[in-house]
């Protein structure tokens, strides 16, 4: 079953109005600062934020780079990013309308799970200048012991998600695409599951199904995610992996 671009755009158009408050991680300054640090920005650098959404990551690069370009396929999301960008481009990440070697930094947070892979990562490699930095940030399962339950939760929460990651998966894709100095960095975000699942684009049935996965989850899952249940609140410690990588000099 392949999810089409139209379905992705429809999903994020439904979420656009409340996107910025739909997860704790969205506006988490600690996560954005970690991304900025990993990108080692310089004052003349050209930044590309792939799947920029409402611009929450680009915003963190204010005053840190020479130029900020955002790319996304959902106008209702990306229209909100304009204040944080020098240029906004509505186009798919798999076919970016930029010449080779146009940017010193490419970042993408919570974007590649909706894309054709590895095509989108190969495009990121193409548009980066030699020596350019890539930072990809994604929710991941902790490992094989929570992945079945966690991927079910992620699938229920976002029906247009196409890919699910374990630690090491994104690192391997980056290496295969030609990146070097590839490293994964862990970041844990504390999410109130009821707030996180109320994303404006899924039914109450799906939100209840998510709660049921937690209620019947294995001890291993509950332990890895340090799940807190009680007093009407359900809290999950969700793992992000930020992958940093460099396009080697002389690479094409
Ligand atoms: C979960 S949001 C992330 C937004 C932003 N990066 C952030 O961290 O807040 C995912 C975004 O990916 C965009 N997107 C999904 N598939 C895409 C594709 N193939 N090309 C470009 N953007 C895409 C969606 O339109 C949406 O705005």
Short mmCIF file of C-alpha atoms and ligand atoms in Angstrom, two decimals:
data_model
loop_
_atom_site.label_atom_id
_atom_site.label_comp_id
_atom_site.label_asym_id
_atom_site.label_seq_id
_atom_site.Cartn_x
_atom_site.Cartn_y
_atom_site.Cartn_z
CA UNK A 1 0.00 0.00 0.00
CA UNK A 2 1.55 3.25 -1.09
CA UNK A 3 0.45 6.52 0.40
CA UNK A 4 0.25 9.25 -2.22
CA UNK A 5 1.37 12.84 -1.95
CA UNK A 6 -2.27 14.02 -2.05
CA UNK A 7 -3.04 12.10 1.14
CA UNK A 8 -0.01 13.61 2.89
CA UNK A 9 -1.07 17.12 1.87
CA UNK A 10 -4.66 16.45 3.00
CA UNK A 11 -3.47 15.17 6.38
CA UNK A 12 -1.19 18.15 7.07
CA UNK A 13 -3.75 20.65 5.78
CA UNK A 14 -6.14 19.28 8.44
CA UNK A 15 -3.40 19.62 11.10
CA UNK A 16 -1.99 22.99 10.07
CA UNK A 17 -4.04 25.23 12.38
CA UNK A 18 -3.03 23.46 15.61
CA UNK A 19 0.28 21.97 14.45
CA UNK A 20 2.58 24.06 16.65
CA UNK A 21 0.86 22.91 19.86
CA UNK A 22 0.15 19.32 18.80
CA UNK A 23 3.26 17.84 20.44
CA UNK A 24 5.57 18.92 23.21
CA UNK A 25 8.52 18.38 20.85
CA UNK A 26 7.23 20.87 18.24
CA UNK A 27 8.20 23.94 20.21
CA UNK A 28 10.91 22.32 22.34
CA UNK A 29 13.78 24.83 22.40
CA UNK A 30 16.20 22.16 23.64
CA UNK A 31 15.58 20.00 20.58
CA UNK A 32 15.86 22.92 18.14
CA UNK A 33 19.07 24.14 19.81
CA UNK A 34 20.53 20.65 19.50
CA UNK A 35 19.76 20.69 15.76
CA UNK A 36 21.37 24.13 15.35
CA UNK A 37 24.51 22.98 17.21
CA UNK A 38 24.82 19.81 15.12
CA UNK A 39 24.59 21.89 11.93
CA UNK A 40 27.58 24.11 12.97
CA UNK A 41 26.08 27.18 11.30
CA UNK A 42 28.22 30.00 9.94
CA UNK A 43 27.11 33.55 9.08
CA UNK A 44 27.40 33.05 5.31
CA UNK A 45 25.82 29.59 5.18
CA UNK A 46 22.78 28.81 3.06
CA UNK A 47 20.31 26.65 4.99
CA UNK A 48 17.66 24.39 3.48
CA UNK A 49 14.90 23.17 5.82
CA UNK A 50 13.30 20.18 4.06
CA UNK A 51 9.66 19.56 5.06
CA UNK A 52 9.86 22.86 6.89
CA UNK A 53 6.22 22.73 8.00
CA UNK A 54 5.37 25.87 9.96
CA UNK A 55 9.05 26.85 10.22
CA UNK A 56 9.77 25.83 13.82
CA UNK A 57 13.26 24.55 12.93
CA UNK A 58 14.13 27.42 10.57
CA UNK A 59 13.13 29.83 13.32
CA UNK A 60 15.95 28.44 15.48
CA UNK A 61 18.51 29.46 12.84
CA UNK A 62 17.52 33.17 13.00
CA UNK A 63 20.71 35.26 12.97
CA UNK A 64 22.88 32.12 12.67
CA UNK A 65 23.08 31.70 8.86
CA UNK A 66 23.12 33.96 5.81
CA UNK A 67 20.03 32.58 4.12
CA UNK A 68 17.12 30.34 5.10
CA UNK A 69 15.14 28.42 2.47
CA UNK A 70 12.17 26.22 3.38
CA UNK A 71 10.69 23.47 1.23
CA UNK A 72 7.40 21.66 1.82
CA UNK A 73 4.48 20.22 -0.14
CA UNK A 74 1.68 21.48 2.13
CA UNK A 75 0.86 25.15 1.60
CA UNK A 76 -1.31 25.39 4.72
CA UNK A 77 1.71 24.40 6.83
CA UNK A 78 4.47 26.21 4.97
CA UNK A 79 2.53 29.47 4.63
CA UNK A 80 3.05 29.88 8.38
CA UNK A 81 6.83 29.56 7.95
CA UNK A 82 7.25 32.68 5.81
CA UNK A 83 8.34 34.88 8.74
CA UNK A 84 11.29 32.55 9.40
CA UNK A 85 12.47 32.18 5.80
CA UNK A 86 14.12 34.17 3.03
CA UNK A 87 12.49 31.90 0.48
CA UNK A 88 9.70 29.33 0.58
CA UNK A 89 9.47 26.66 -2.11
CA UNK A 90 6.45 24.38 -2.50
CA UNK A 91 7.86 21.20 -4.04
CA UNK A 92 8.47 17.54 -3.16
CA UNK A 93 11.70 16.66 -1.39
CA UNK A 94 12.26 13.83 -3.86
CA UNK A 95 12.61 16.33 -6.74
CA UNK A 96 13.93 19.60 -5.41
CA UNK A 97 14.08 22.52 -7.83
CA UNK A 98 17.60 23.55 -6.80
CA UNK A 99 20.91 23.21 -8.67
CA UNK A 100 23.58 20.86 -7.30
CA UNK A 101 25.62 22.18 -4.34
CA UNK A 102 23.22 25.03 -3.44
CA UNK A 103 23.41 24.79 0.38
CA UNK A 104 25.95 24.40 3.20
CA UNK A 105 23.31 23.00 5.59
CA UNK A 106 20.30 20.74 5.02
CA UNK A 107 18.04 19.90 7.96
CA UNK A 108 14.83 17.92 8.16
CA UNK A 109 12.92 17.18 11.36
CA UNK A 110 10.09 14.63 11.24
CA UNK A 111 9.93 14.78 7.45
CA UNK A 112 11.54 11.74 5.83
CA UNK A 113 9.00 9.24 7.19
CA UNK A 114 6.57 10.57 4.55
CA UNK A 115 9.01 10.52 1.63
CA UNK A 116 10.30 8.15 -1.03
CA UNK A 117 13.48 6.75 0.46
CA UNK A 118 16.32 6.73 -0.31
CA UNK A 119 15.40 9.19 -3.12
CA UNK A 120 14.85 12.12 -0.74
CA UNK A 121 18.20 11.57 1.03
CA UNK A 122 19.98 11.32 -2.32
CA UNK A 123 18.42 14.68 -3.26
CA UNK A 124 19.69 16.20 0.01
CA UNK A 125 23.17 14.93 -0.87
CA UNK A 126 22.94 16.44 -4.37
CA UNK A 127 21.92 19.94 -3.24
CA UNK A 128 24.57 20.12 -0.49
CA UNK A 129 27.94 21.65 -1.27
CA UNK A 130 31.03 19.51 -0.54
CA UNK A 131 31.75 19.78 3.18
CA UNK A 132 28.07 20.60 3.74
CA UNK A 133 26.24 19.32 6.84
CA UNK A 134 23.08 17.23 7.04
CA UNK A 135 20.93 16.91 10.17
CA UNK A 136 17.94 14.52 10.13
CA UNK A 137 15.77 14.23 13.23
CA UNK A 138 13.21 11.47 13.67
CA UNK A 139 11.20 9.63 16.26
CA UNK A 140 12.59 6.10 16.59
CA UNK A 141 11.69 2.97 18.47
CA UNK A 142 14.22 2.24 21.23
CA UNK A 143 14.95 -1.13 19.63
CA UNK A 144 13.43 -4.51 18.74
CA UNK A 145 11.60 -4.85 22.08
CA UNK A 146 9.27 -1.86 21.72
CA UNK A 147 9.13 -1.48 17.95
CA UNK A 148 5.97 -3.50 17.19
CA UNK A 149 3.87 -1.61 19.74
CA UNK A 150 5.45 1.77 19.08
CA UNK A 151 5.09 1.51 15.30
CA UNK A 152 1.40 0.64 15.81
CA UNK A 153 1.00 3.78 17.93
CA UNK A 154 2.78 5.90 15.31
CA UNK A 155 0.68 4.36 12.51
CA UNK A 156 -2.57 5.07 14.38
CA UNK A 157 -1.52 8.63 15.11
CA UNK A 158 -0.48 9.36 11.52
CA UNK A 159 -2.12 7.21 8.84
CA UNK A 160 0.00 8.76 6.07
CA UNK A 161 3.34 7.78 7.63
CA UNK A 162 5.23 5.45 5.28
CA UNK A 163 8.43 4.60 7.19
CA UNK A 164 9.22 3.57 10.78
CA UNK A 165 12.73 3.76 12.14
CA UNK A 166 14.94 1.86 14.55
CA UNK A 167 18.21 3.37 15.83
CA UNK A 168 20.77 2.98 13.04
CA UNK A 169 18.31 2.97 10.13
CA UNK A 170 18.66 6.63 9.17
CA UNK A 171 22.42 6.52 9.82
CA UNK A 172 22.70 3.62 7.36
CA UNK A 173 20.68 5.43 4.70
CA UNK A 174 22.91 8.49 5.04
CA UNK A 175 26.06 6.38 4.65
CA UNK A 176 24.66 4.60 1.60
CA UNK A 177 23.82 7.97 0.02
CA UNK A 178 27.52 8.94 0.31
CA UNK A 179 27.59 10.92 3.57
CA UNK A 180 30.54 10.51 5.94
CA UNK A 181 31.12 11.26 9.65
CA UNK A 182 27.61 9.92 10.23
CA UNK A 183 26.57 9.95 13.90
CA UNK A 184 23.31 9.48 15.80
CA UNK A 185 22.49 11.55 18.89
CA UNK A 186 19.66 10.67 21.29
CA UNK A 187 17.09 13.15 22.57
CA UNK A 188 14.12 12.13 24.71
CA UNK A 189 10.90 14.14 24.57
CA UNK A 190 8.26 13.80 27.28
CA UNK A 191 4.83 13.65 25.63
CA UNK A 192 1.34 13.72 27.10
CA UNK A 193 -0.16 11.07 24.82
CA UNK A 194 -3.68 12.52 24.82
CA UNK A 195 -2.40 15.94 23.73
CA UNK A 196 -0.04 14.35 21.19
CA UNK A 197 -2.76 12.19 19.64
CA UNK A 198 -5.24 15.08 19.40
CA UNK A 199 -3.58 16.27 16.19
CA UNK A 200 -6.75 17.49 14.46
CA UNK A 201 -6.55 14.91 11.69
CA UNK A 202 -7.53 11.59 13.31
CA UNK A 203 -10.81 10.27 14.67
CA UNK A 204 -11.68 9.65 18.31
CA UNK A 205 -11.61 5.92 17.51
CA UNK A 206 -7.97 6.10 16.60
CA UNK A 207 -7.14 8.09 19.73
CA UNK A 208 -8.86 5.42 21.82
CA UNK A 209 -6.98 2.70 19.94
CA UNK A 210 -3.71 4.47 20.82
CA UNK A 211 -4.68 4.51 24.52
CA UNK A 212 -5.48 0.79 24.27
CA UNK A 213 -2.03 -0.03 22.92
CA UNK A 214 -0.54 1.64 26.01
CA UNK A 215 -3.03 -0.06 28.36
CA UNK A 216 -2.13 -3.52 27.04
CA UNK A 217 1.55 -2.83 26.34
CA UNK A 218 4.28 -5.28 27.32
CA UNK A 219 6.42 -4.67 30.39
CA UNK A 220 9.41 -4.12 28.09
CA UNK A 221 7.61 -1.38 26.20
CA UNK A 222 6.41 0.34 29.38
CA UNK A 223 9.92 0.20 30.79
CA UNK A 224 11.76 1.46 27.69
CA UNK A 225 9.31 4.34 27.27
CA UNK A 226 9.10 5.04 31.04
CA UNK A 227 5.33 5.23 30.56
CA UNK A 228 3.44 7.01 33.33
CA UNK A 229 -0.24 6.15 33.65
CA UNK A 230 -2.73 7.39 36.19
CA UNK A 231 -4.81 10.37 37.25
CA UNK A 232 -6.20 10.52 33.72
CA UNK A 233 -2.76 11.21 32.27
CA UNK A 234 -0.70 9.04 29.99
CA UNK A 235 2.93 10.11 29.49
CA UNK A 236 5.47 8.60 27.10
CA UNK A 237 9.19 9.34 26.91
CA UNK A 238 9.69 9.33 23.15
CA UNK A 239 13.10 8.83 21.58
CA UNK A 240 14.34 11.13 18.84
CA UNK A 241 17.55 10.37 17.00
CA UNK A 242 19.29 13.33 15.42
CA UNK A 243 21.61 12.10 12.71
CA UNK A 244 24.44 14.41 11.72
CA UNK A 245 26.53 13.77 8.61
CA UNK A 246 28.89 15.50 6.19
CA UNK A 247 29.06 15.44 2.41
CA UNK A 248 32.72 14.69 1.73
CA UNK A 249 34.88 17.11 -0.25
CA UNK A 250 35.18 16.09 -3.86
CA UNK A 251 31.94 14.08 -3.78
CA UNK A 252 29.39 14.46 -6.54
C1 LIG B 1 5.52 16.47 11.01
S1 LIG B 1 5.67 17.85 9.93
C2 LIG B 1 7.28 18.46 10.35
C3 LIG B 1 7.42 19.95 10.16
C4 LIG B 1 8.73 20.57 10.65
N1 LIG B 1 9.89 19.97 10.00
C5 LIG B 1 8.88 20.48 12.14
O1 LIG B 1 9.80 19.82 12.62
O2 LIG B 1 8.08 21.09 12.87
C6 LIG B 1 5.95 17.03 8.37
C7 LIG B 1 5.98 17.96 7.16
O3 LIG B 1 6.50 17.19 6.04
C8 LIG B 1 5.89 17.67 4.87
N2 LIG B 1 6.11 16.68 3.81
C9 LIG B 1 5.65 15.42 3.79
N3 LIG B 1 6.06 14.78 2.68
C10 LIG B 1 6.84 15.66 1.98
C11 LIG B 1 7.56 15.59 0.75
N4 LIG B 1 7.55 14.48 0.02
N5 LIG B 1 8.22 16.69 0.34
C12 LIG B 1 8.22 17.82 1.07
N6 LIG B 1 7.56 17.95 2.25
C13 LIG B 1 6.87 16.89 2.70
C14 LIG B 1 4.46 17.87 5.30
O4 LIG B 1 3.75 18.70 4.40
C15 LIG B 1 4.63 18.48 6.70
O5 LIG B 1 4.62 19.88 6.65
#
